[in-house]
XYZ file of C-alpha atoms in Angstrom:
571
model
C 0.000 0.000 0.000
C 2.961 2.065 0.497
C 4.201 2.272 -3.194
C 0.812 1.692 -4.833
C 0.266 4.173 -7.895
C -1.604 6.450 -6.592
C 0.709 6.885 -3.235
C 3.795 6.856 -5.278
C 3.088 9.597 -7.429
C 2.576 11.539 -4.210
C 6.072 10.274 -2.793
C 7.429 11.230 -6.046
C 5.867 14.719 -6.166
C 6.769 15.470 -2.750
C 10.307 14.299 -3.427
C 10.362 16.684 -6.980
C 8.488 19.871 -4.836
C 11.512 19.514 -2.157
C 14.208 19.326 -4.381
C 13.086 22.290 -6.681
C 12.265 24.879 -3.192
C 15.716 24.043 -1.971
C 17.544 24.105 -5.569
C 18.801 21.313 -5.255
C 19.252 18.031 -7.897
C 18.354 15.031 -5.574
C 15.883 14.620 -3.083
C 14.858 10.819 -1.543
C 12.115 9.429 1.577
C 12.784 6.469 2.755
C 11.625 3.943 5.859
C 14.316 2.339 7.491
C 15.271 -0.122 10.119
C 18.285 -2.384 11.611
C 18.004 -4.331 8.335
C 16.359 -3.254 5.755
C 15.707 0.549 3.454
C 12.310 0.940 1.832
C 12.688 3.421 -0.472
C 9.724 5.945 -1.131
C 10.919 8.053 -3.837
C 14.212 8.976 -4.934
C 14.778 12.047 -7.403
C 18.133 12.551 -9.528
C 19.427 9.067 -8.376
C 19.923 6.651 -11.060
C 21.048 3.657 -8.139
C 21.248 3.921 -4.002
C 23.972 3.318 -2.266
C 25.377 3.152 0.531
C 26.089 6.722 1.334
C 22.485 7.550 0.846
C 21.451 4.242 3.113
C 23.881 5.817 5.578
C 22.657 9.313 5.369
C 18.765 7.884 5.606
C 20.053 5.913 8.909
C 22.005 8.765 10.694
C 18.986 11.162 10.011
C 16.312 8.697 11.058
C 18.414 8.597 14.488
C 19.345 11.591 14.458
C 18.002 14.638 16.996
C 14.911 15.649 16.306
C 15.748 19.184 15.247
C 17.023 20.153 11.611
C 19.909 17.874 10.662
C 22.712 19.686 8.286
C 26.057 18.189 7.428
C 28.216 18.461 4.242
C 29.813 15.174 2.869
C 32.337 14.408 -0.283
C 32.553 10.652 -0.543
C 29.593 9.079 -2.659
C 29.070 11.935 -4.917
C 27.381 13.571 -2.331
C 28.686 16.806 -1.065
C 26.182 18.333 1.400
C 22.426 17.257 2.305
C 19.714 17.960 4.724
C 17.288 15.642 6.479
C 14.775 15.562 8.956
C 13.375 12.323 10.400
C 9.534 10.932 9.245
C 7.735 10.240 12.173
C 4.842 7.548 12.619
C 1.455 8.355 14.515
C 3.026 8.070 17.920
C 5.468 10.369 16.976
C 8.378 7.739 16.120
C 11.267 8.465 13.750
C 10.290 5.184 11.185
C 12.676 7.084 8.497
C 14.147 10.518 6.626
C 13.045 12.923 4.305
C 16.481 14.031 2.361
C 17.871 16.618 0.149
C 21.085 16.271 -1.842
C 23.227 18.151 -3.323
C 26.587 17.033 -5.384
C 28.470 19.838 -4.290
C 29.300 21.134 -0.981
C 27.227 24.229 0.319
C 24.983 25.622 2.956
C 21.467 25.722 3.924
C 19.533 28.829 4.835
C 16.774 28.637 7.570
C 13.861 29.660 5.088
C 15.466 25.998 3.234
C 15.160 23.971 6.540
C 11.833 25.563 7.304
C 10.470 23.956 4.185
C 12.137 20.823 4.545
C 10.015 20.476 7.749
C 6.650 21.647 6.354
C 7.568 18.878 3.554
C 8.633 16.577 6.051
C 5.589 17.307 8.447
C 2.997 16.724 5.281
C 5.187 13.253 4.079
C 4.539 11.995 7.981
C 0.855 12.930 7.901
C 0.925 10.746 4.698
C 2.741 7.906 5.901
C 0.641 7.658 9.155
C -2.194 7.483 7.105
C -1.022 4.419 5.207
C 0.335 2.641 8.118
C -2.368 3.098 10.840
C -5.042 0.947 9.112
C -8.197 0.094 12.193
C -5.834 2.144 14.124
C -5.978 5.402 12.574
C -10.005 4.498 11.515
C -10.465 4.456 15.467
C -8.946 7.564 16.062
C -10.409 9.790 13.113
C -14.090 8.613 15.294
C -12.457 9.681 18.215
C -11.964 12.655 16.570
C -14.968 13.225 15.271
C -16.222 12.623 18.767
C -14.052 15.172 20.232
C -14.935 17.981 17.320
C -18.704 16.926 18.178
C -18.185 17.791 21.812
C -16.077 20.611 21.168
C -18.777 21.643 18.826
C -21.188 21.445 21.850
C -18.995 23.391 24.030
C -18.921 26.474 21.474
C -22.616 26.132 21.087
C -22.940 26.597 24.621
C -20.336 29.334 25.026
C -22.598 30.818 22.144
C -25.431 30.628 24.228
C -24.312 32.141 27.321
C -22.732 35.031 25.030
C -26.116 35.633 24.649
C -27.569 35.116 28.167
C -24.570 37.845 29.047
C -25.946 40.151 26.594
C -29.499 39.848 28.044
C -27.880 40.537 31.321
C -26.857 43.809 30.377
C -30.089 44.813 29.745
C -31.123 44.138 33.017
C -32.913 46.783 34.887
C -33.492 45.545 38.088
C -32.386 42.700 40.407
C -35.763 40.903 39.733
C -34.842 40.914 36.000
C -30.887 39.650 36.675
C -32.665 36.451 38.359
C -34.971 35.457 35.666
C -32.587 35.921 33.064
C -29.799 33.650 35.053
C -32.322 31.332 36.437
C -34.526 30.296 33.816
C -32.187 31.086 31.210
C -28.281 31.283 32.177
C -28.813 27.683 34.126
C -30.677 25.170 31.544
C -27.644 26.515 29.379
C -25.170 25.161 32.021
C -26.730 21.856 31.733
C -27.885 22.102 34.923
C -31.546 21.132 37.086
C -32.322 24.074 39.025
C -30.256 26.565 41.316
C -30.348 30.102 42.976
C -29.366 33.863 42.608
C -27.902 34.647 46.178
C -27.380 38.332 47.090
C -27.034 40.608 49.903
C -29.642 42.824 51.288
C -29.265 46.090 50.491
C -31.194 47.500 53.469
C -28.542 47.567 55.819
C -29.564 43.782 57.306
C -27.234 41.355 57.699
C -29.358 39.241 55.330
C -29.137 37.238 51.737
C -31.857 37.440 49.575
C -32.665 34.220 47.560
C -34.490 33.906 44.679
C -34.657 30.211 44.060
C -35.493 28.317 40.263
C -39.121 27.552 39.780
C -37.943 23.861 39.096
C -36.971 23.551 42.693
C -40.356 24.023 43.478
C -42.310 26.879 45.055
C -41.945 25.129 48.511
C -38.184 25.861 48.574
C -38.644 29.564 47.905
C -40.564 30.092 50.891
C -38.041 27.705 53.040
C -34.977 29.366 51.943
C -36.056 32.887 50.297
C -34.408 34.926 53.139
C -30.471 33.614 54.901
C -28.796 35.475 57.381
C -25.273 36.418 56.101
C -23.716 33.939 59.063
C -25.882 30.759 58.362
C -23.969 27.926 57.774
C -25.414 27.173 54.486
C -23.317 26.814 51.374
C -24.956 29.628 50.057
C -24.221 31.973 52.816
C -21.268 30.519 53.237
C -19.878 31.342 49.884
C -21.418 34.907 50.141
C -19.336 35.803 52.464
C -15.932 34.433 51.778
C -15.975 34.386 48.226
C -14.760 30.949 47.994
C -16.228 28.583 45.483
C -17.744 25.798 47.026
C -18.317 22.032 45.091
C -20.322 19.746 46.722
C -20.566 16.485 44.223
C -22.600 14.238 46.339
C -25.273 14.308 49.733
C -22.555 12.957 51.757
C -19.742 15.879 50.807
C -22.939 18.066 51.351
C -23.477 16.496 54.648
C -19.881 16.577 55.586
C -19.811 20.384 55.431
C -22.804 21.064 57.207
C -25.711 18.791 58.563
C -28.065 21.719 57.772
C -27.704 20.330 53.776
C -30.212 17.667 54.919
C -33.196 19.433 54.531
C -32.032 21.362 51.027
C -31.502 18.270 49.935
C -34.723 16.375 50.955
C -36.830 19.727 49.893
C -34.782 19.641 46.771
C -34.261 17.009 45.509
C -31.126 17.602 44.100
C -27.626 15.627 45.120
C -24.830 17.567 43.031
C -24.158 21.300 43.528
C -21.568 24.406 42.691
C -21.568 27.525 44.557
C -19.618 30.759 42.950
C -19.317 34.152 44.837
C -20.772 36.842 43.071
C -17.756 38.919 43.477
C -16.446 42.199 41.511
C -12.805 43.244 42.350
C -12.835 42.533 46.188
C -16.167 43.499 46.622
C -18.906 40.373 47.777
C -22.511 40.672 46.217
C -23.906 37.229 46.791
C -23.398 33.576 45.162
C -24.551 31.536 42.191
C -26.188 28.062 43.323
C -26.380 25.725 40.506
C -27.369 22.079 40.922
C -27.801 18.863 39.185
C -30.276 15.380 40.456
C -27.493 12.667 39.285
C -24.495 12.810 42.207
C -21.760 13.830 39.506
C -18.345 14.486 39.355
C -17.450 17.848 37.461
C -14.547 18.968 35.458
C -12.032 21.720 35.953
C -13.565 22.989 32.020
C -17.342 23.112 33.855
C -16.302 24.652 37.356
C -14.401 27.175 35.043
C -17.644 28.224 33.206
C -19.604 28.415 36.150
C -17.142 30.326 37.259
C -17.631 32.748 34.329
C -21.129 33.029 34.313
C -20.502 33.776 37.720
C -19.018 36.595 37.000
C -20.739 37.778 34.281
C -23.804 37.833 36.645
C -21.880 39.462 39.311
C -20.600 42.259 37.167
C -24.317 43.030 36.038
C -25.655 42.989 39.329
C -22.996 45.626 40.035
C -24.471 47.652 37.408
C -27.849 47.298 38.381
C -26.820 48.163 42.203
C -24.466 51.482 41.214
C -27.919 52.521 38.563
C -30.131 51.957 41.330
C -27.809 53.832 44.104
C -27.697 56.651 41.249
C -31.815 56.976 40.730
C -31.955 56.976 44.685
C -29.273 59.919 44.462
C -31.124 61.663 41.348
C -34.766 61.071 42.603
C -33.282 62.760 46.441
C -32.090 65.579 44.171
C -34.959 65.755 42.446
C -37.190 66.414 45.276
C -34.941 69.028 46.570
C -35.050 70.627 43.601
C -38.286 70.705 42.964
C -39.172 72.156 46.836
C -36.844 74.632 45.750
C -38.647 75.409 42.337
C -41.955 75.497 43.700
C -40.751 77.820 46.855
C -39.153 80.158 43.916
C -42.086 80.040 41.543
C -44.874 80.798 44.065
C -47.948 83.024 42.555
C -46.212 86.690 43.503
C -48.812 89.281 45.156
C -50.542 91.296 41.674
C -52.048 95.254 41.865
C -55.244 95.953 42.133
C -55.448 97.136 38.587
C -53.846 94.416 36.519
C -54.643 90.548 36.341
C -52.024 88.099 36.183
C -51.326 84.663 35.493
C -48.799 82.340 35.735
C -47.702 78.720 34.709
C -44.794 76.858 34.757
C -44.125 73.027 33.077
C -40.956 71.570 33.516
C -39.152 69.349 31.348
C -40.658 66.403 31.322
C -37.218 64.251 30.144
C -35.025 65.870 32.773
C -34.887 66.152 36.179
C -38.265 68.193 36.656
C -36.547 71.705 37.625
C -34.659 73.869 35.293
C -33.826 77.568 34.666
C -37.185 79.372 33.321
C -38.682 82.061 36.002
C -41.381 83.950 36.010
C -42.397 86.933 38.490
C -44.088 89.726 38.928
C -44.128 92.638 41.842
C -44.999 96.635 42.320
C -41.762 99.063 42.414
C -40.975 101.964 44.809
C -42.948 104.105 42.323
C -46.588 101.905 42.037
C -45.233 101.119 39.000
C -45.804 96.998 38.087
C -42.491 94.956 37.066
C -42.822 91.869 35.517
C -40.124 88.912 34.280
C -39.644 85.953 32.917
C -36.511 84.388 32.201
C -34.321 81.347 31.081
C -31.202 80.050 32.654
C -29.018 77.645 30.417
C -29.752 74.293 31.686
C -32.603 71.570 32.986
C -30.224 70.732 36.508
C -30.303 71.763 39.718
C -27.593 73.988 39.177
C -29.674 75.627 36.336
C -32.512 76.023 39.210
C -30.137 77.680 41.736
C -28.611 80.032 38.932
C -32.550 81.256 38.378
C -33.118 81.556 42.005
C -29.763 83.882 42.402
C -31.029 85.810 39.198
C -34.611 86.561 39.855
C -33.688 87.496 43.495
C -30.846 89.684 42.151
C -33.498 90.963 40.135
C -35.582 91.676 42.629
C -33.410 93.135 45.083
C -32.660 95.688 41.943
C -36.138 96.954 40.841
C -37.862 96.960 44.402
C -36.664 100.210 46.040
C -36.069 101.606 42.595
C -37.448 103.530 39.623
C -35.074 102.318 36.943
C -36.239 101.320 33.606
C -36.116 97.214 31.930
C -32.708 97.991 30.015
C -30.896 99.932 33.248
C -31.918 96.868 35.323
C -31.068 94.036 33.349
C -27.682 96.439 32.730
C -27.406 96.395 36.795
C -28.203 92.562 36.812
C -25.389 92.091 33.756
C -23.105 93.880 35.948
C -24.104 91.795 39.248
C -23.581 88.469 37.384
C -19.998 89.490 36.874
C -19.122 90.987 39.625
C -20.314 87.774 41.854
C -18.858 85.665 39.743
C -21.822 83.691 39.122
C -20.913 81.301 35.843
C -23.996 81.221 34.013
C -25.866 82.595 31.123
C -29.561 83.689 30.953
C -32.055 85.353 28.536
C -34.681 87.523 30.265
C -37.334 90.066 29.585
C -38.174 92.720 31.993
C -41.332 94.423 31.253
C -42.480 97.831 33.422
C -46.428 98.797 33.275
C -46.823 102.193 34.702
C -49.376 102.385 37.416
C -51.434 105.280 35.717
C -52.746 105.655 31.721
C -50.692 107.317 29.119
C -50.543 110.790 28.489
C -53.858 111.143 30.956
C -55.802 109.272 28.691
C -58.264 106.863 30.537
C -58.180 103.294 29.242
C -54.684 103.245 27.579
C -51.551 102.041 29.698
C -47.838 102.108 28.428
C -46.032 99.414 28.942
C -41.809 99.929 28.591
C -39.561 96.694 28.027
C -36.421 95.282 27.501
C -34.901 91.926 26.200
C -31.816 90.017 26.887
C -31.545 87.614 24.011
C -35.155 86.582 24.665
C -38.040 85.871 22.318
C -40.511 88.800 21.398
C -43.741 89.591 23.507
C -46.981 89.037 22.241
C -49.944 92.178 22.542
C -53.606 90.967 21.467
C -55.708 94.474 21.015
C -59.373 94.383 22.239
C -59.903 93.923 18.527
C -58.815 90.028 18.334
C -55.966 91.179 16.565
C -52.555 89.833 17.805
C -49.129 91.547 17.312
C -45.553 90.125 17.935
C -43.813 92.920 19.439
C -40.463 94.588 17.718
C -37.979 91.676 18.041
C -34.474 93.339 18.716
C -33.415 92.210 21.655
C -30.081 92.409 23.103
C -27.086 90.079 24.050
C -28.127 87.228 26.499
C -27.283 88.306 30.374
C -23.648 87.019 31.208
C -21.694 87.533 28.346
C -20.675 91.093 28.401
C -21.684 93.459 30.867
C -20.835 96.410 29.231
C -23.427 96.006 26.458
C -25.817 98.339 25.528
C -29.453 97.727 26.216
C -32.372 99.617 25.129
C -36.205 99.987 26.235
C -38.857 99.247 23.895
C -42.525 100.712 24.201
C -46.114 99.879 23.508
C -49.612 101.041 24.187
C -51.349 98.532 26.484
C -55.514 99.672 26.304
C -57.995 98.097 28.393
C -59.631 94.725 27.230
C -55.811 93.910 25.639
C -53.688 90.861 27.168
C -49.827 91.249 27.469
C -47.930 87.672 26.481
C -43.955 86.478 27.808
C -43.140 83.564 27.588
C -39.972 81.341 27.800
C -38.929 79.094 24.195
C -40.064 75.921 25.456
C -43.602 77.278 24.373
C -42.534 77.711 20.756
C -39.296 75.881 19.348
C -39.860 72.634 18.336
C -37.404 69.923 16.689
C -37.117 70.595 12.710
C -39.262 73.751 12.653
C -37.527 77.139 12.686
C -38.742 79.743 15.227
C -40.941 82.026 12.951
C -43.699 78.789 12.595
C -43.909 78.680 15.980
C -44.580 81.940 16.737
C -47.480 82.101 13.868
C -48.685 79.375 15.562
C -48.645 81.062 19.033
C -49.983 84.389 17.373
C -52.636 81.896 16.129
C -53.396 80.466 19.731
C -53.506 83.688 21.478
C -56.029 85.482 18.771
C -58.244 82.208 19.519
C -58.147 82.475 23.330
C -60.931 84.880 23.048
C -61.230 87.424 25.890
C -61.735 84.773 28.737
C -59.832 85.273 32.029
C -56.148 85.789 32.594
C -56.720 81.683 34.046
C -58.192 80.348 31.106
C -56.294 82.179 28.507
C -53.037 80.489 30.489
C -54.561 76.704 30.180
C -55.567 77.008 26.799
C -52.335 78.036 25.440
C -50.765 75.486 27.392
C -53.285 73.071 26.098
C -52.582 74.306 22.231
C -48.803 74.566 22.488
C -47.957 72.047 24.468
C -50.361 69.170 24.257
C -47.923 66.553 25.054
C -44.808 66.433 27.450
C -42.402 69.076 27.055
C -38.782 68.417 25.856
C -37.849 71.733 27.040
C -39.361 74.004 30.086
C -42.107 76.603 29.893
C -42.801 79.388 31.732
C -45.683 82.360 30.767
C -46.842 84.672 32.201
C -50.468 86.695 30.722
C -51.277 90.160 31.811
C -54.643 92.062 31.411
C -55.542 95.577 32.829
C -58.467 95.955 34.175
C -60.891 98.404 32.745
C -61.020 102.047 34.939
C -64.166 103.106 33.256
């Protein structure tokens, strides 16, 4: 079978491929023993003698690394050999290249020579295993099946880890490891073991439905020091295997009635661990007593930690939404302290709203407010501080008191005191930028005039207010407002004016009301000309809610403040 025709052309173009990548004439294989030379193939030798036999021998016997020597009797005058090896690894005979003169071989040439050499072996083992090698290709194929397994079930708890770290909650970490991580494992039921996070020196257990509900209400709840495996491993981070009931038994008695409520005889405990950190255990268990592997404790293992590392997750969100949600409330006592309805004169009626962001953390920078100055004149303001945080919130409480503190004991106009709260922001030091409006209605009618008030304002980067007449008719007041508060305080600002008659309704308003995504800003001001005009003449209240309920009909991505102002008629 050896030198059949189809095997011998393969010796022979083996033999020709090595002799032409080494450039060299002669190339021979050859099995050898004590007595005898079979020879394989044997390129550019018209007979074999004895030099060749002797070269075959010595590298047949030879070390097992790369064989080089030179030689000048035999017509030979240097060659290089490795050994061909049998299935077990046995030098059976040599793989040779000749040449008739003497010279050297380069490493790329001996790396060839035992690719070539490698591929010849392969060959011969083939031939000379018979049932042998038939056996061990099935054992091979048995071994690729169960390494095939193996992948499929790394595979699978790739996924299970990817479902884990879209886990929300600790409830949702259990199911997913449970009823999905386990049966993956191979294994018949175990348990998600993890400390109480309410400052108890408890475990929490949630336990695998095919345990039974029985053992959930047995073992739901462990105290940290119970000598339980479960405990046990929560709070030394050791691994625990327990392969039978008696190894169970021989660590604690107390695995009697686990395993007679149970029903299970094999079982692994991992710590939950992340760095140095404990967070519980991972019971897994099996019916059959078993013995397991170092390759299955090591993927427990891993799942192990996979689970632990989302459960750290879920713990540092959760700590963070108890942080945010404490903030939260803070902030939104401090908004709703701020944003109070202010006292209104006898002579004007005014209404407010406010909607927070309803995306964000339910405070933000919009104010509104509205008081008499030292003269009887009214002030009103809304504004908008950069942000939806509580910093944003504190920034508009330090603004609109600053404001405040400004206009109350004084006459000054809108422009000289947002120039004066400009100035303030700067010298305080306050880092934060702000659009704001300031409007001033004087407390007695224009010119002398009965029924016509003026009303004198000013704008820091903020959008334009709205004026609807007694007629129905609405108009967007001139729109050149100045820089935004905190970026130069040396700006100029300027006062605007309008008539404000009886039976008319004054509009301010923060952005949130009007910018939407992918519209530009003139559509939404139509559209809040639009809502206004259709508001009809009902109270200062009812105007509010129904252009809240037109402009905002869903949740707001931004805040909105207004703030509507009607004089009352003197006549």
């Amino acid at each position: 079978m050896l030198l059949d025709s189809a095997t011998q052309e393969f010796w022979d173009g083996l033999a020709a491929l090595a002799a032409r990548l080494l450039h060299a004439p002669r190339a021979l294989l050859a099995i050898t023993d004590d007595t005898e030379v079979v020879w394989l193939s044997s390129l550019g030798l018209d007979s074999r003698g004895s030099a060749e036999e002797a070269i075959c021998r010595q590298v047949q016997h030879g070390p097992a690394a790369l064989v080089l020597e030179q030689e000048t009797s035999g017509g030979v005058g240097a060659w290089i050999g490795r050994p061909l090896l049998d299935a077990d690894g046995g030098a059976v005979g040599a793989f040779c290249v000749m040449d008739v003169a003497p010279r050297s071989w380069s490493g790329d040439e001996g790396e060839l020579l035992r690719v070539l050499t490698r591929a010849a072996s392969a060959q011969l083992s083939l031939l000379t295993l018979g049932e042998a090698q038939r056996v061990a290709r099935e054992d091979l194929a048995a071994l690729r099946e169960s390494e095939r397994r193996a992948e499929a079930r790394l595979q699978r708890l790739a996924f299970i880890a990817l479902e884990l770290v879209g886990a929300e909650n600790v409830d949702d970490l259990t199911e997913i490891v449970i009823n999905r991580g386990l049966p993956v494992l191979g294994a018949d039921g175990g348990a998600v073991v993890v400390h109480d996070q309410g400052g108890r020196r408890m475990l929490r257990v949630s336990v695998s439905d095919r345990l039974g509900e029985h053992v959930q209400g047995a073992f739901g709840m462990l105290s940290v020091d119970d000598p339980l495996p479960a405990a046990h491993v929560a709070r030394t981070g050791e691994r625990l295997v327990l392969p039978t009931r008696a190894s169970g038994l021989a660590f604690t008695p107390g695995m009697g009635p686990l395993y007679d409520a149970t029903q299970r005889l094999a079982w692994v405990f991992s710590p939950l661990k992340v760095g140095s950190r404990l967070l519980g255990a991972l019971a897994v268990s099996w019916v059959e007593e078993r013995e397991f592997t170092e390759d299955e404790l090591t993927v427990i293992d891993a799942f192990g930690a996979q689970c632990a590392q989302a459960l750290d997750r879920i713990r540092i969100a959760e700590a963070q939404r108890k942080g945010e949600l404490s903030l939260q409330r803070l902030g939104v006592a401090l908004q709703r302290n701020l944003l109070t309805q202010p006292p209104t004169p006898n002579d004007l009626d005014i209404a407010f709203r406010y909607l927070p962001a309803v995306h964000e953390a339910q405070v933000g920078g919009d104010w509104y407010d509205a008081f008499d100055s030292a003269s009887g004149a009214t002030v009103v303001s809304v504004g908008d501080v950069a942000g939806h945080d509580l910093k944003a919130a504190a920034a508009m409480a330090q603004l609109r008191s600053l404001l405040r503190g400004l206009a109350v004991d004084s006459d000054d106009g809108p422009a000289l005191l947002l120039t004066r709260l400009d100035k303030a922001i700067a010298r305080l030091g306050l880092d934060t930028f702000a659009t704001a409006l300031v409007a001033r209605i004087d407390a007695s009618p224009a010119d002398g005039s009965r029924g016509v008030r003026r009303v004198h304002w000013s704008s820091a980067g903020h959008l334009p207010p709205l004026l609807r007449l007694p007629d129905g008719t609405v108009q967007i007041l001139e729109d050149n407002s100045d820089l935004l508060l905190g970026l130069d305080p040396d700006t100029e600002r300027l006062d605007r004016v309008a008539d404000l008659p009886d039976g008319s309704e004054l509009l301010i308003y923060t952005d949130g009301l009007v910018e939407r995504r992918g519209e530009s800003l003139d559509v939404g001001l139509a559209r809040l000309a639009e809502a206004l005009a259709a508001a009809g003449d009902a109270g200062v209240e009812e105007v509010s809610d129904r252009l809240l309920a037109a402009m905002v009909p869903d949740a707001s991505e931004d805040d909105v403040a207004i703030l509507v102002l009607r004089p009352r008629s003197r006549a």
